[in-house]
Amino acid sequence: MLRERAEAAVRDALKDAGTGLQARLERDVLVAEQSGLLAAYNAGDQGLCFGRLVFQDGRDHHIGRIGIREDDDERTPLVIDWRADVARPFYLATGHTPMGLSRRRHISTHGRDVTGLHDEILDLRDGTRTGHEGRDADSVLLAALDAARTGRMHDIVQTIQAEQDRVIRAPHQGVLVVEGGPGTGKTAVALHRAAYLLYAHREQLARRAVLVVGPNPAFLGYIGEVLPALGETGVLLATMGELFPGVHAVGIDTPEAAEIKGRAAMAGILTRYVRDQQTVPPTQDPIEIDHEDYGTLLLDRDTAEDARWDARGTGLPHNLARPRFATRIIDALTAQLADRLGADPFGGPNLLDPSDIAQLGKEIAASGEVHAAIERLWPSLTPQGLVERFLADPYGYLPDGEAEFLRRAPGAPWTPADVPLLDEAAELLGDDDSAARAAAARERAQRVAYAQSVLDVSYASRTYEFEDEESEVLGAHDIIDAERFAERHEEDDHRSAAERAAADRTWAFGHIIVDEAQELSAMAWRLLMRRIPTRSMTLVGDPAQTGDAAGCGSWQEILDPYVGERYEHVMLGVNYRTPAEIMEVAAEVRRTEEPGFRPPRSVRSTGVPPWEVTADDLVGAVADAVAREVREEGRLAVIAPAAHLPALAAALPDAAHGPSPDLTRPVVLLESRQAKGLEFDTVLVADPDGIRAGAPHGVNDLYVALTRATQRLGLIRLG
């Protein structure tokens, strides 16, 4: 009874000291738990329930984007999450291998209205007929493929194919490489794999978050609604240019500069550049340090070299080794001053005692001139400052011709290729957080002191009833000490794991998914591998679509430095997006460089062949074609070389364009790199020969442009 009274007193003290804290915490937790579900509920235009399984043993389950249960019945779900094991027959069962199913129903919806039912009979012994049976088991898939695009990717949970399902549910440990040509659903598979892994390994991955890396902002906007519609918000979507906190890389490199910055050799060059900042005075020119009380001290080359050797010997990054260097310099100058002041004229021992020498050391350590000398020899550096200085004068670290490509004026905007350099510099420099830790310690001491005062007040204000039982009663101060009391009131971080990861360069993710992985440079891979020490990754791409000059040529080249041959490689060979007529035109472009090239097999044919015209007035011809081809439903993209974009934008004032165009607009204007991973009902490729000739991998860029259409393709050549 007495202990209960004391614990109640503690709870009251905590409540009084932090009014509303518990309510706010409960509210934030509730929002965090429900935000994913609310996002999924709001995706009503896709329908929460899309399927029904009828098993031979009489069981009956509805399948949906998220699981839904009765409020009072945890055992019988209304809708089973598509990721649950019991839902797998919806994707894998066939007439030959029915997996215990009698029938499988596909439910088509628009908003909250059911627009169609399609039943597949998997057990011919089942004589039940509903009137919704169909001969063509692929009708639901084909209907989804033929539907007009909206400018946003939708999930494919209703039409996941067997080969895709096996990739989505593959074990999350290790590296999985998913290779496939245009339209094979690589991106959709990768996003659904993220949703599945968060479902199957919720406790682990929700805490560490999943990172999805995309090729450009337009792509991230295109896929941004898929995972929230599946109830998943613990995912960070980012481009490589967004993976260094505090830096938003919007600049544009020349292909030559991007290729040089992306080389693995840049890591060694930056290492050498950092070491070159750790200097010593010239042999004949020691640094003179004026002391206001004791005259001039000399910091010579030998002293600085000894200090540098000792600091480098710690193996610590530059900024973290700097205090060791500074300590050695201060000790050497203190000894120099002590020898001068305490010298015995008769050659005896130093006349200063240890306390005198210690006081001299404090004076040396407080000297502004001493610190200026240390800063000159071993400067405190930031990643941004280091990389900016290097790029302003890279001569001596690269051949002159390459250095000229790299050189740029200080203050120029950062580019995506700079971000891996910044990350490498941050690793080499380290972050000396001693000042921040000292401030945190002072703040904590203040909280503990305040908590102690609260407990003292609690002790002094005991009631007369407790005073009579002083020897037996436990007060608040007996149950909790000041340090634990203070911990109760430390500000909790209510950001999601994805939000915290975005602000923390050293964050270790639970899983990383990289789309268009073939585009990343060797330096970019160094950055990503630091973010995933467990090497739990899904890499999605197609070497035939490599456009970046710094892109790696093969999966082995990418992965050998990190996992050797210990990765799984899966091929997706079915093209769900691009009709056969368009795919054949695109394949012929690839065969000009790779005669034996075989494209992925298209599952459908529209009967509409691509058309082609040649025009002297490219801009006018494109404008006329847009007016002719634009439709009420669907989306049209004009893909052209970057040099034509300003004139085309002027001629197409209603077209979305720019670094992050609104893909929901009826007409979008893009260059070929922006079109990666996107799809449109109609695509007009303006000046295809210019695309082909405009980059080192121009054939691949043109191949990408030609394979974005789901229905119609037009080529407008410059005469």
XYZ file of C-alpha atoms in Angstrom, residues 175-180 543 555 567-571:
13
model
C 21.943 -8.697 -52.977
C 19.249 -9.496 -55.539
C 19.807 -8.213 -59.075
C 16.651 -7.924 -61.187
C 17.457 -7.364 -64.843
C 14.884 -6.807 -67.531
C 22.555 -2.555 -69.080
C 26.669 -6.211 -62.571
C 24.570 -12.225 -55.341
C 21.487 -13.597 -57.081
C 20.687 -12.572 -60.643
C 17.110 -12.800 -61.986
C 15.940 -12.008 -65.518
